[in-house]
mmCIF file of C-alpha atoms and ligand atoms in Angstrom:
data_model
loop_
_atom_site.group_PDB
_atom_site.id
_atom_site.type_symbol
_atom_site.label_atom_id
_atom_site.label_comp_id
_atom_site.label_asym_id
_atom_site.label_seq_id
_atom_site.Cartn_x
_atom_site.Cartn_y
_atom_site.Cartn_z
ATOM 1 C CA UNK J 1 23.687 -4.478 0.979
ATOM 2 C CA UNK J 2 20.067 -5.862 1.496
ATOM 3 C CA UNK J 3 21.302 -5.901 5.128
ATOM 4 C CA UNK J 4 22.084 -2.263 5.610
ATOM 5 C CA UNK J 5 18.999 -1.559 3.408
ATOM 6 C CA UNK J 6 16.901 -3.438 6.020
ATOM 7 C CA UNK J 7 18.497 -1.560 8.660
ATOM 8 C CA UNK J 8 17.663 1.935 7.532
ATOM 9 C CA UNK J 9 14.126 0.528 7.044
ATOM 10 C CA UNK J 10 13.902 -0.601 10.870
ATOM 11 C CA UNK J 11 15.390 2.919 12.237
ATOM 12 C CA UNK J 12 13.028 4.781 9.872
ATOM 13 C CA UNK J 13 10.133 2.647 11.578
ATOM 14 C CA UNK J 14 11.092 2.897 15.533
ATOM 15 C CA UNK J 15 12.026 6.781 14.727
ATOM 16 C CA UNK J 16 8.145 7.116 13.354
ATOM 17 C CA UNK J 17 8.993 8.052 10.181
ATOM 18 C CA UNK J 18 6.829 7.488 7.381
ATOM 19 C CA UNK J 19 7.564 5.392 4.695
ATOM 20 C CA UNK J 20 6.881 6.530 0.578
ATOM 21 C CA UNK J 21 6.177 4.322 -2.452
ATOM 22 C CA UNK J 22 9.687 4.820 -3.666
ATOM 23 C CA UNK J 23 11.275 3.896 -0.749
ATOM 24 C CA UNK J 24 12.953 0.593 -0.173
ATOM 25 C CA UNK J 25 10.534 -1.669 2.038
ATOM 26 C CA UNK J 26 10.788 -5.397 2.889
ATOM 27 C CA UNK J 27 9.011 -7.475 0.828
ATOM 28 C CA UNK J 28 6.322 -8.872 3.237
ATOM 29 C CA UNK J 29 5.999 -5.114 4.585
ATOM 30 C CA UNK J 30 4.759 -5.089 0.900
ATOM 31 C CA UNK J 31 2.804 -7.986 0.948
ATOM 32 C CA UNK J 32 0.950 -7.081 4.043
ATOM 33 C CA UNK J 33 0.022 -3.572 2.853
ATOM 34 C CA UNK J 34 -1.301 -5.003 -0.439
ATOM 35 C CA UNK J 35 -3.497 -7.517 1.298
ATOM 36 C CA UNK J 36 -5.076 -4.944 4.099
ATOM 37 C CA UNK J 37 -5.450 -2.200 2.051
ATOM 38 C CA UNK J 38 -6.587 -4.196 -0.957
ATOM 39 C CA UNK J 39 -9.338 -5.954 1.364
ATOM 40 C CA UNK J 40 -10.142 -2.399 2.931
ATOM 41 C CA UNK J 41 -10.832 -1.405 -0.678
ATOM 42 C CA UNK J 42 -13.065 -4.625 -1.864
ATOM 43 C CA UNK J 43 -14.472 -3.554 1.747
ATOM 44 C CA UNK J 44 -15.743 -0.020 0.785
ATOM 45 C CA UNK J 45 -16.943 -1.232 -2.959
ATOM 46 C CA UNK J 46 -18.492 -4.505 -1.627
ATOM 47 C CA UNK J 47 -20.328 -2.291 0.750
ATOM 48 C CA UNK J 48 -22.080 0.066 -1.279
ATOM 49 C CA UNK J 49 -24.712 -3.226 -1.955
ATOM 50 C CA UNK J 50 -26.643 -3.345 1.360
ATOM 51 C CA UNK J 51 -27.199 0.117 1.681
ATOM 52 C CA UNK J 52 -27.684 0.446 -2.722
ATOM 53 C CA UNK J 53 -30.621 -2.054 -1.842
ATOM 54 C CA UNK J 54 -32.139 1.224 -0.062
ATOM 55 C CA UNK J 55 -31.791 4.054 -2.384
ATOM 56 C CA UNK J 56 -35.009 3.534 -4.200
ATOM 57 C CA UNK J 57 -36.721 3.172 -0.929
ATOM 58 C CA UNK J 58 -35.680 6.156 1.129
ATOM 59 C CA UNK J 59 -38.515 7.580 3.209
ATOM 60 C CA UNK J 60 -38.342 11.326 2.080
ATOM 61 C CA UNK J 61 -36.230 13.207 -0.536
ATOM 62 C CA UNK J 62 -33.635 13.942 2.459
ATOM 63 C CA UNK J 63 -33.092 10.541 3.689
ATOM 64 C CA UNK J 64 -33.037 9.375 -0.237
ATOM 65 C CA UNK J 65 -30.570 12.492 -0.863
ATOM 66 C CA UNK J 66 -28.329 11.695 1.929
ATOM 67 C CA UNK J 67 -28.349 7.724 1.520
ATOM 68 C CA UNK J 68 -26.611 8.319 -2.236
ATOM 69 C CA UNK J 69 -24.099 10.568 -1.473
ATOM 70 C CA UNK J 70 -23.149 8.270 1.745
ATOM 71 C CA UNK J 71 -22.994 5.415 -1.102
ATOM 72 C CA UNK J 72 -21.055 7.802 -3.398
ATOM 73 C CA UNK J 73 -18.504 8.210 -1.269
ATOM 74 C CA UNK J 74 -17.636 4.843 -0.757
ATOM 75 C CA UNK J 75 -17.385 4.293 -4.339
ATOM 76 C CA UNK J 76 -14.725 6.902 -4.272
ATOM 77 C CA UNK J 77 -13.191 5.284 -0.800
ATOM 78 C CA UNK J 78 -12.907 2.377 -2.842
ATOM 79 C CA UNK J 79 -10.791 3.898 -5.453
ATOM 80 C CA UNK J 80 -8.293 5.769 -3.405
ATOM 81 C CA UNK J 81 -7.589 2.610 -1.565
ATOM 82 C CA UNK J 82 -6.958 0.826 -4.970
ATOM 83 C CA UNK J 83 -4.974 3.236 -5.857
ATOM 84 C CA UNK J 84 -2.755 3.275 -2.458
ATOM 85 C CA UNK J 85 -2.467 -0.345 -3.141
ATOM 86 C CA UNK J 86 -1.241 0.320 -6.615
ATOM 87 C CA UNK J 87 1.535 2.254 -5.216
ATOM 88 C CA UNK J 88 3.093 -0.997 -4.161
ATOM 89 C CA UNK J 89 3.414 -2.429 -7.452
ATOM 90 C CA UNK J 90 -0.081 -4.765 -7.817
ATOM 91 C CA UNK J 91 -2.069 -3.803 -10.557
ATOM 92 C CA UNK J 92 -6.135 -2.917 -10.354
ATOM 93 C CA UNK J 93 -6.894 -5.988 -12.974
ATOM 94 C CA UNK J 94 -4.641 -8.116 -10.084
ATOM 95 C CA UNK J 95 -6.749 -7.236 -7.316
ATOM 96 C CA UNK J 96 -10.601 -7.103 -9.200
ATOM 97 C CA UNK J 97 -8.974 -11.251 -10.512
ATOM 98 C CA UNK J 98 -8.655 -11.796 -6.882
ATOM 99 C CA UNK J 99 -11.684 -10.711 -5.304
ATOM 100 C CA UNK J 100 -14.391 -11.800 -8.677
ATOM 101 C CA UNK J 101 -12.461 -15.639 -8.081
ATOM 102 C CA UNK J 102 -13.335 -15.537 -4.176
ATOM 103 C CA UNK J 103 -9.666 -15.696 -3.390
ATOM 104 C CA UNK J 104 -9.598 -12.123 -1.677
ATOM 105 C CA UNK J 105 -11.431 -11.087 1.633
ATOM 106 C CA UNK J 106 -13.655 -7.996 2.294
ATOM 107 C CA UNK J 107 -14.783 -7.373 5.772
ATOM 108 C CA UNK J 108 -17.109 -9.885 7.349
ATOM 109 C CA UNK J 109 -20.017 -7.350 7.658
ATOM 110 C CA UNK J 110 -21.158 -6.539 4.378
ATOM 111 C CA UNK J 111 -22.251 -10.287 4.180
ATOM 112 C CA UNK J 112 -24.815 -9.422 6.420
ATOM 113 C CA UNK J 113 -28.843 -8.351 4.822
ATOM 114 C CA UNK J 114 -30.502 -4.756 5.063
ATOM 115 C CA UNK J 115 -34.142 -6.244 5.799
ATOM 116 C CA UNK J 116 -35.751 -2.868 6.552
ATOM 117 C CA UNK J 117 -34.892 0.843 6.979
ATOM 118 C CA UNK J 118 -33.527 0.474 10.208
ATOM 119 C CA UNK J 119 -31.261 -1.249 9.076
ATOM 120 C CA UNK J 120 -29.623 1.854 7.748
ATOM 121 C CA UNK J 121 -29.260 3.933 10.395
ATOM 122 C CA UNK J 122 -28.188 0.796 12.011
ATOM 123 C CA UNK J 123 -25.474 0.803 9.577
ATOM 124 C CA UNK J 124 -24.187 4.206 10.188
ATOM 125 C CA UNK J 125 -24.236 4.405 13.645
ATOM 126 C CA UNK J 126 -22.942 0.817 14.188
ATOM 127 C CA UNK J 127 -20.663 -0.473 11.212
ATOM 128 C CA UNK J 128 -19.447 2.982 10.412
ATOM 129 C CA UNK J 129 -18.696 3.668 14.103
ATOM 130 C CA UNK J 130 -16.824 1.067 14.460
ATOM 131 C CA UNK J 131 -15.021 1.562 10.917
ATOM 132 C CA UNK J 132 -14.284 5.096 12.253
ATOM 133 C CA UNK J 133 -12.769 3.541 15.606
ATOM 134 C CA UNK J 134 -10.438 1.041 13.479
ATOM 135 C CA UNK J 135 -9.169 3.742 10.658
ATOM 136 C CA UNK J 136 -8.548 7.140 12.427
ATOM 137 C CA UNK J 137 -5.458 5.129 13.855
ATOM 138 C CA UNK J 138 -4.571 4.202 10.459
ATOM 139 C CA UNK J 139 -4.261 7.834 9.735
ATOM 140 C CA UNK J 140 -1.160 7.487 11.444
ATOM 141 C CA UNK J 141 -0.115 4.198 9.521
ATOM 142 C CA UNK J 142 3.385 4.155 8.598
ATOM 143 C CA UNK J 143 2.777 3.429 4.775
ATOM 144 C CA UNK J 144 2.491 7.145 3.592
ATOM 145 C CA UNK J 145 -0.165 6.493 0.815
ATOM 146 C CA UNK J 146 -2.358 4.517 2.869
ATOM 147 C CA UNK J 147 -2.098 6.872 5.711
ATOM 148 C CA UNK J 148 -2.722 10.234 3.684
ATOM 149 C CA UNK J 149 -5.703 8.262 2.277
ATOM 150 C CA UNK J 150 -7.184 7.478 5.500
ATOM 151 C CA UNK J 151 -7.208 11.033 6.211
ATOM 152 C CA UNK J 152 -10.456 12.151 3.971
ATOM 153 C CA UNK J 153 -11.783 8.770 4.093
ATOM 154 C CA UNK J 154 -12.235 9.523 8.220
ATOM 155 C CA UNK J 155 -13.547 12.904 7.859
ATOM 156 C CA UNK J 156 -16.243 11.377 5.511
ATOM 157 C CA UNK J 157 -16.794 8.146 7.662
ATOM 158 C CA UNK J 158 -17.610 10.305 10.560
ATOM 159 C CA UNK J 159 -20.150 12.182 8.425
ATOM 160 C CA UNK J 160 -21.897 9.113 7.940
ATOM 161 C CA UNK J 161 -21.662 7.888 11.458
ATOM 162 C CA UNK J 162 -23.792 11.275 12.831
ATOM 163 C CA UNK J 163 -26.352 10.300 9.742
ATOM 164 C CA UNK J 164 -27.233 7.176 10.722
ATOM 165 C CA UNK J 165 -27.733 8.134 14.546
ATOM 166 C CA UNK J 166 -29.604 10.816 13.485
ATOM 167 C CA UNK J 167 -32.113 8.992 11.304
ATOM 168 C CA UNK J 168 -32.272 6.238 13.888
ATOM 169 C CA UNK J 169 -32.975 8.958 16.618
ATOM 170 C CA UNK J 170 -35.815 10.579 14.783
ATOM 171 C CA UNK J 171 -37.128 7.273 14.680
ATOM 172 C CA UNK J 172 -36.616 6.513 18.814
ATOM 173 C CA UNK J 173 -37.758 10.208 19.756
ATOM 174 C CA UNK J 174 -40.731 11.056 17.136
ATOM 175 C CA UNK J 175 -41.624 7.415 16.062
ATOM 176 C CA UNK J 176 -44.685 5.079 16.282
ATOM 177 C CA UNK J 177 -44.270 2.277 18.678
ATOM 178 C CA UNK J 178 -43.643 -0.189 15.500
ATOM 179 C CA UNK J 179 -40.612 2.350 14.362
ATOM 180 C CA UNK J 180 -39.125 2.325 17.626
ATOM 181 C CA UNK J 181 -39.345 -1.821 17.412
ATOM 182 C CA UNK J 182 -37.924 -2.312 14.346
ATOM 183 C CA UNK J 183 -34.989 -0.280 15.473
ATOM 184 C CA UNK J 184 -34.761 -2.328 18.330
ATOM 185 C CA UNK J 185 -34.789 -5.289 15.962
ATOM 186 C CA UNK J 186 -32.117 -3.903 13.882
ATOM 187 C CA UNK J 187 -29.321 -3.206 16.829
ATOM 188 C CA UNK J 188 -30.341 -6.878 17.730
ATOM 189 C CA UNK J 189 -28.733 -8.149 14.543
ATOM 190 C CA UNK J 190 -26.463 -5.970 13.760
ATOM 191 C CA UNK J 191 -24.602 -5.307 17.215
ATOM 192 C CA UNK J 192 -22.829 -8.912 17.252
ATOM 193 C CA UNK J 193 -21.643 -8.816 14.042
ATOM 194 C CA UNK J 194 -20.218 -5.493 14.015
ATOM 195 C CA UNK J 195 -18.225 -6.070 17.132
ATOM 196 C CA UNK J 196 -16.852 -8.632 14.906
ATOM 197 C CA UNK J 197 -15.004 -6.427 12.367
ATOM 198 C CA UNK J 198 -12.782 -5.637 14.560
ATOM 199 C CA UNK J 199 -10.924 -8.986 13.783
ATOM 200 C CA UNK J 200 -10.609 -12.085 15.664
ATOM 201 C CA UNK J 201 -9.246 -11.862 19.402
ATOM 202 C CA UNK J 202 -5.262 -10.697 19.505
ATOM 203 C CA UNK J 203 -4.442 -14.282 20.553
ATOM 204 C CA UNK J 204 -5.923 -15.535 17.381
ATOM 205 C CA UNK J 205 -4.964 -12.621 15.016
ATOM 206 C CA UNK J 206 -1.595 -14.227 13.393
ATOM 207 C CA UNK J 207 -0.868 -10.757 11.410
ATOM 208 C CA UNK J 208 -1.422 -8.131 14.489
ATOM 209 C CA UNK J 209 2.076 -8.681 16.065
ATOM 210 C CA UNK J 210 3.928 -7.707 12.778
ATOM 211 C CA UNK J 211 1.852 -5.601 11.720
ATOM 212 C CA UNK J 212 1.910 -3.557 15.233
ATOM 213 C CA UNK J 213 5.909 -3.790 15.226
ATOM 214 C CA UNK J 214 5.754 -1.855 11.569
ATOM 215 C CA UNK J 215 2.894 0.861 12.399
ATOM 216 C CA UNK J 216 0.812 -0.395 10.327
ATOM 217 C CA UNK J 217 -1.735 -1.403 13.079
ATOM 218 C CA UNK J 218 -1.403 1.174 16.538
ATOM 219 C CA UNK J 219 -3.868 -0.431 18.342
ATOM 220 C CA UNK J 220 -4.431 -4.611 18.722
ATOM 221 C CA UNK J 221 -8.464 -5.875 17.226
ATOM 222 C CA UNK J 222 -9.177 -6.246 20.818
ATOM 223 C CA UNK J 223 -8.141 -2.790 22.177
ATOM 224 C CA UNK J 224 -10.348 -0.905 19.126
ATOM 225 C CA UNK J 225 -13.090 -3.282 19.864
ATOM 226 C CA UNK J 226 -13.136 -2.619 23.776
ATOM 227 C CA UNK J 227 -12.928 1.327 23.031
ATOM 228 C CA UNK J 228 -15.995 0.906 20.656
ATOM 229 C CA UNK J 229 -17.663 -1.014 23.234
ATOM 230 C CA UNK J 230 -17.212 1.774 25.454
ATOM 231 C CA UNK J 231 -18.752 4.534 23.598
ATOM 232 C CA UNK J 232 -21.823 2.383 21.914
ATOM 233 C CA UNK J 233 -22.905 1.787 25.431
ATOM 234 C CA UNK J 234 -23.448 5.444 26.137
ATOM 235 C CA UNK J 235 -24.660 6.054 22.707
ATOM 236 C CA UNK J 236 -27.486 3.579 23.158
ATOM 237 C CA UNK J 237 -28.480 4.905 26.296
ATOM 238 C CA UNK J 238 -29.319 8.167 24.604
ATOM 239 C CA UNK J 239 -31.085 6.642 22.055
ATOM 240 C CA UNK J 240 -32.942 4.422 24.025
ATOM 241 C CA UNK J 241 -31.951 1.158 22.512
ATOM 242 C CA UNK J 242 -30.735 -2.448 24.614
ATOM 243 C CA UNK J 243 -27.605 -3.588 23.344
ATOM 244 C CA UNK J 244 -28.603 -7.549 23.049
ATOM 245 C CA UNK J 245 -25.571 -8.719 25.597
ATOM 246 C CA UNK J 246 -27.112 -9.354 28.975
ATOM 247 C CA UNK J 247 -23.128 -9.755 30.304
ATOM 248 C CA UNK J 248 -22.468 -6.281 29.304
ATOM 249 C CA UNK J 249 -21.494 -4.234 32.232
ATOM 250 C CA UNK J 250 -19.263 -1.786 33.730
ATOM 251 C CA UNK J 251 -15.869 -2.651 35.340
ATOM 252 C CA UNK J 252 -15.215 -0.397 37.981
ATOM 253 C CA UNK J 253 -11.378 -1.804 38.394
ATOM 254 C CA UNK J 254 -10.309 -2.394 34.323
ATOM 255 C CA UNK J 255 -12.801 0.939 33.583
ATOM 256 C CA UNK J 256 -14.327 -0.695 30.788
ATOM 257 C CA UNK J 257 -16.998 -2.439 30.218
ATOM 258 C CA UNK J 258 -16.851 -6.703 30.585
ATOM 259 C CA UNK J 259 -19.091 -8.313 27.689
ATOM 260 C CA UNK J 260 -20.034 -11.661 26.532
ATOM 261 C CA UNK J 261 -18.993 -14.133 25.183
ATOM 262 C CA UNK J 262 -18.192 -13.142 21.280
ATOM 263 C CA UNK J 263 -19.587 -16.524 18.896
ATOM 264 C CA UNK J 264 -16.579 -16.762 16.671
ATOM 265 C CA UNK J 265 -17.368 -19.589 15.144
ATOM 266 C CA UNK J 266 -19.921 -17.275 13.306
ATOM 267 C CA UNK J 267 -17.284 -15.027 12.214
ATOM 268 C CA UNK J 268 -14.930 -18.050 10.515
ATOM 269 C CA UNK J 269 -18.019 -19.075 8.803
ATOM 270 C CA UNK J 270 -19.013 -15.788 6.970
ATOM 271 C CA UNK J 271 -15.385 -14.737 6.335
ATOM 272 C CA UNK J 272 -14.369 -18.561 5.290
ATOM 273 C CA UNK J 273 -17.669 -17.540 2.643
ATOM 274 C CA UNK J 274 -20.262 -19.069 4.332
ATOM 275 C CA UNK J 275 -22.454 -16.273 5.595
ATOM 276 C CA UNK J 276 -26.008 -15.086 4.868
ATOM 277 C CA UNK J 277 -25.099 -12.794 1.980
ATOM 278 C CA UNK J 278 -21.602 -13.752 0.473
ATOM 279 C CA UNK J 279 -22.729 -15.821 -2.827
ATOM 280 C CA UNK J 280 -25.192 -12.516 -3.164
ATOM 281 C CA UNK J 281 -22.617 -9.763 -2.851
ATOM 282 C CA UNK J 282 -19.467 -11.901 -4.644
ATOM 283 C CA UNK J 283 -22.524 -12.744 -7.736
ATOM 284 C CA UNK J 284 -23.108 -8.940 -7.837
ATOM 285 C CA UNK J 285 -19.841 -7.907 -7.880
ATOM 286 C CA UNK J 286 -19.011 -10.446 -11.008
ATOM 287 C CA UNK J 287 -21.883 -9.309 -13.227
ATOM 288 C CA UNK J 288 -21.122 -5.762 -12.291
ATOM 289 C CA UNK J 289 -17.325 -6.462 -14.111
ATOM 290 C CA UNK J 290 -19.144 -8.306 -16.889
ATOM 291 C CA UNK J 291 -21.586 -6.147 -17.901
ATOM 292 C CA UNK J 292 -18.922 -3.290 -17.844
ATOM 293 C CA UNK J 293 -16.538 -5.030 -20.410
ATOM 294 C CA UNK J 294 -18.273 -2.405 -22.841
ATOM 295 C CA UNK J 295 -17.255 0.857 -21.063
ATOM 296 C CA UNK J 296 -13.420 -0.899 -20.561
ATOM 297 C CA UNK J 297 -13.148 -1.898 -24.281
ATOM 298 C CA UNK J 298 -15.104 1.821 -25.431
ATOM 299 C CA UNK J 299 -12.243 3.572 -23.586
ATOM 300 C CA UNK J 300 -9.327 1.373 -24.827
ATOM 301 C CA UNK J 301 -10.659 1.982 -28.394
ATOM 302 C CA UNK J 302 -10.760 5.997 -28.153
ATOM 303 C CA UNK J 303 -7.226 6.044 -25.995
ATOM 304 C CA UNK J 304 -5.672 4.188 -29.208
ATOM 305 C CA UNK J 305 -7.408 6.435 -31.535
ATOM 306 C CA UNK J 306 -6.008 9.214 -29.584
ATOM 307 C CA UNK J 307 -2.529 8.324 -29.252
ATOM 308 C CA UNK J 308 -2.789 7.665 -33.422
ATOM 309 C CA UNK J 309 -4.035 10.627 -33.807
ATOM 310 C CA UNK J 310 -1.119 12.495 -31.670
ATOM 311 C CA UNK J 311 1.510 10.195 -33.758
ATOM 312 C CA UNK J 312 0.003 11.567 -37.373
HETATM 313 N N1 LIG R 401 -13.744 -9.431 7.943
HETATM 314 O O1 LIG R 401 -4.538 -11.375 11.769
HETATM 315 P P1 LIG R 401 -5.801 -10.591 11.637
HETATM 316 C C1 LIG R 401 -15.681 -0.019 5.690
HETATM 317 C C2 LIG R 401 -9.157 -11.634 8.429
HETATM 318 S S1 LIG R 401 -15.077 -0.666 7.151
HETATM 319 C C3 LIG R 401 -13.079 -10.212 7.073
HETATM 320 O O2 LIG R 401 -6.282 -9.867 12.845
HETATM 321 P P2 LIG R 401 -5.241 -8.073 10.291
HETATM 322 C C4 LIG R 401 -16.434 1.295 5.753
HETATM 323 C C5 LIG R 401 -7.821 -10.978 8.128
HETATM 324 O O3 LIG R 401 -7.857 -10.298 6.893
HETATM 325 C C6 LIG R 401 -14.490 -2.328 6.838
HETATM 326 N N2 LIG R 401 -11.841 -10.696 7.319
HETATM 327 O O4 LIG R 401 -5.679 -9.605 10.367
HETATM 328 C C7 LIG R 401 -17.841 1.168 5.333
HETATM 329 C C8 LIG R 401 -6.902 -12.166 8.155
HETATM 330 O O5 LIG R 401 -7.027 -12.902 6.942
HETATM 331 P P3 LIG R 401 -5.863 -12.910 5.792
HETATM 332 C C9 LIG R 401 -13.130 -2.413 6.212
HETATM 333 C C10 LIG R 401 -11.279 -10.359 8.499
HETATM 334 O O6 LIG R 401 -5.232 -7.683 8.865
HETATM 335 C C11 LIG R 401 -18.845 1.305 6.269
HETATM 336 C C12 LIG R 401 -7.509 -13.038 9.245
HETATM 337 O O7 LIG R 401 -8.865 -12.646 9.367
HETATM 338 N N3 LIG R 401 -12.105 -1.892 7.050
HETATM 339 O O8 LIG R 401 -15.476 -0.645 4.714
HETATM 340 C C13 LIG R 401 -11.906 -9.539 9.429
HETATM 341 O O9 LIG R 401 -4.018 -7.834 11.082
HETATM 342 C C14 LIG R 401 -20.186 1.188 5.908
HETATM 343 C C15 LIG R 401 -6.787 -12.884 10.570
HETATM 344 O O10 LIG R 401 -6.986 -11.559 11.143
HETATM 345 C C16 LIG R 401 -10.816 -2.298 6.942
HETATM 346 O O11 LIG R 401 -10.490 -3.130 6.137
HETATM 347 C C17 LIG R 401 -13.206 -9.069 9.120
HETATM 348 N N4 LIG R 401 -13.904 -8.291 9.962
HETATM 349 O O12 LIG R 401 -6.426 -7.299 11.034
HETATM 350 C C18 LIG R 401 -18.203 0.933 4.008
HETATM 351 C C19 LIG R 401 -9.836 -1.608 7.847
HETATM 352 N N5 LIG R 401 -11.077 -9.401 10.496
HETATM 353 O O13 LIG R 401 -5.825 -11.519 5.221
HETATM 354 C C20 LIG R 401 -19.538 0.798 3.633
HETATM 355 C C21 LIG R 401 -8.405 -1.959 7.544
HETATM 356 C C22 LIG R 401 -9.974 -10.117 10.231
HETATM 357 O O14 LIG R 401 -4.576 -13.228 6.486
HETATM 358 C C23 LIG R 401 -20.543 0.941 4.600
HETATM 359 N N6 LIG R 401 -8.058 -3.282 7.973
HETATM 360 N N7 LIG R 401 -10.100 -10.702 9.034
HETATM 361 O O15 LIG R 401 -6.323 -13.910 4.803
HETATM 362 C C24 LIG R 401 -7.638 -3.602 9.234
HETATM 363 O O16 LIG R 401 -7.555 -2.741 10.109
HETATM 364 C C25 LIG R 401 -7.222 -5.019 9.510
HETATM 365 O O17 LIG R 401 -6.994 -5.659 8.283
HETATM 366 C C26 LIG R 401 -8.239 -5.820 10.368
HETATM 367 C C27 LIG R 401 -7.738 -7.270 10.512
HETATM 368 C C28 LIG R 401 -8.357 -5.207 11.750
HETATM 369 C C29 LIG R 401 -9.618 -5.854 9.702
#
């Protein structure tokens, strides 16, 4: 019976079909989807911190305005990707346990620090860009929940992508010399690293080839990373920012551009929890949990009081 079960599973798959919570699913179809969209989620909540470290320091009332609702929002990217992962049958507590004990991963560049405000249109027009680049194809995922949830999530990612190249082209068109330098600085640091979150290169990615057979993935780490490549290049030639790769150029026969050499021994490091920030963000993450156990056991109380209440 499992056999047949498995079979209608495949067909539904190569026919495109998408698959619902309810539906019978193998269980390392399961797995997977709790472990990327889990990590996607600890991605969006553990991300909020380097740009949080901002808010109070906003140049004007509009960048300050526009900086928390960018924040906000993914706070509540966070929590529909929780709840897409509950849909598979792991609890919230499950996932928090496994992300407070170190034992879940978030992605590799919130471990990274905000030293100045470059640093946040950096953010946007970098780390969001290339967020946007990995999840509009997972708008198209095969897991239902996960794909309808990738649907707003994109629309709102892409609002933050035009903020941050906005702020960071007031500062290249109508700043002092020393604005349009730390700019500069800021692409410098964060360019590698965000190439990076794309994932390791497809011969080293042992989850791609599954994951691509089941439409969970459409496009390999190394295909979304080229096509980011691609459009950055352009993008920084409007704003008047060098990309810090001296190989990158143009490749008149593959029609994409050739770059250097990617230092992956950097990215094992920070996402094996050795990287400038990680004891920072996984620290603030824990006493964020502990010093809510008050709101958790206030709303406990009151639901109990209410379902007595309802009983009498
Ligand atoms: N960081 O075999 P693969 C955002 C791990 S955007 C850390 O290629 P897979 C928006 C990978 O998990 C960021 N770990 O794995 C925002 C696996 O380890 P495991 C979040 C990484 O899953 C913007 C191992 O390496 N976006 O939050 C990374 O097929 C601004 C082998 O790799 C998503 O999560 C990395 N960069 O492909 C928020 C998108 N790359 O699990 C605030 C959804 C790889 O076996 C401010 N996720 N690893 O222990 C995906 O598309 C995929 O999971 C990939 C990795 C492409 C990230």
């Amino acid at each position: 019976e499992e056999m047949q079960f498995e079979e209608r599973f495949d067909a539904h798959i190569d026919a495109g079909d998408f698959i619902e919570a309810k539906d019978w699913m193998p269980d390392h179809y399961r797995k997977t989807l709790v472990r990327q969209i889990s990590q996607h989620a600890h991605s969006e909540i553990v991300g909020m911190l380097p740009e949080g470290n901002w808010i109070s320091r906003a140049p004007t009332l509009k960048r300050k305005a526009i900086l928390l609702a960018k924040v906000q929002d993914e706070g509540g990217h966070g929590l529909y990707l929780y709840a897409a992962a509950e849909t598979l049958g792991t609890s919230r507590d499950q996932m928090f346990d496994a992300l407070h004990s170190g034992k879940a991963k978030y992605s590799s560049i919130f471990n990274y620090p905000t030293l100045t405000w470059a640093d946040i249109g950096t953010i946007g027009w970098l780390v969001d860009g290339a967020a946007i680049m990995n999840q509009v194809p997972i708008c198209r995922c095969s897991y239902a929940p996960y794909a309808r949830a990738m649907i707003r999530i994109c629309r709102e990612e892409s609002f933050h992508q035009r903020q941050g190249y906005e702020a960071l082209l007031t500062m290249m068109t109508k700043g002092t010399a020393a604005q349009k330098a730390m700019v500069q600085d800021a692409v410098n640091r964060w360019w590698w690293p965000s190439i990076m979150m794309f994932g390791p290169p497809d011969d080293q990615s042992p989850n791609s080839a599954q994951s691509m057979r089941w439409g969970i993935k459409r496009f390999s780490n190394d295909e979304l990373r080229q096509k980011f490549i691609d459009a950055a290049v352009e993008q920084a030639r409007i704003l008047g920012v060098t990309l810090p790769d001296p190989d990158l150029k143009w490749n008149e026969e593959r029609q994409a551009h050739d770059h250097g050499a990617i230092d992956w021994s950097e990215f094992w490091r920070v996402i094996g929890g050795d990287g400038p920030c990680n004891r920072e963000r996984l620290a603030a993450r824990v006493k964020a949990w502990e010093d809510g156990a008050w709101v958790r056991e206030a709303a406990l109380a009151h639901a109990r009081k209410q379902s007595t209440l309802k009983e009498a």
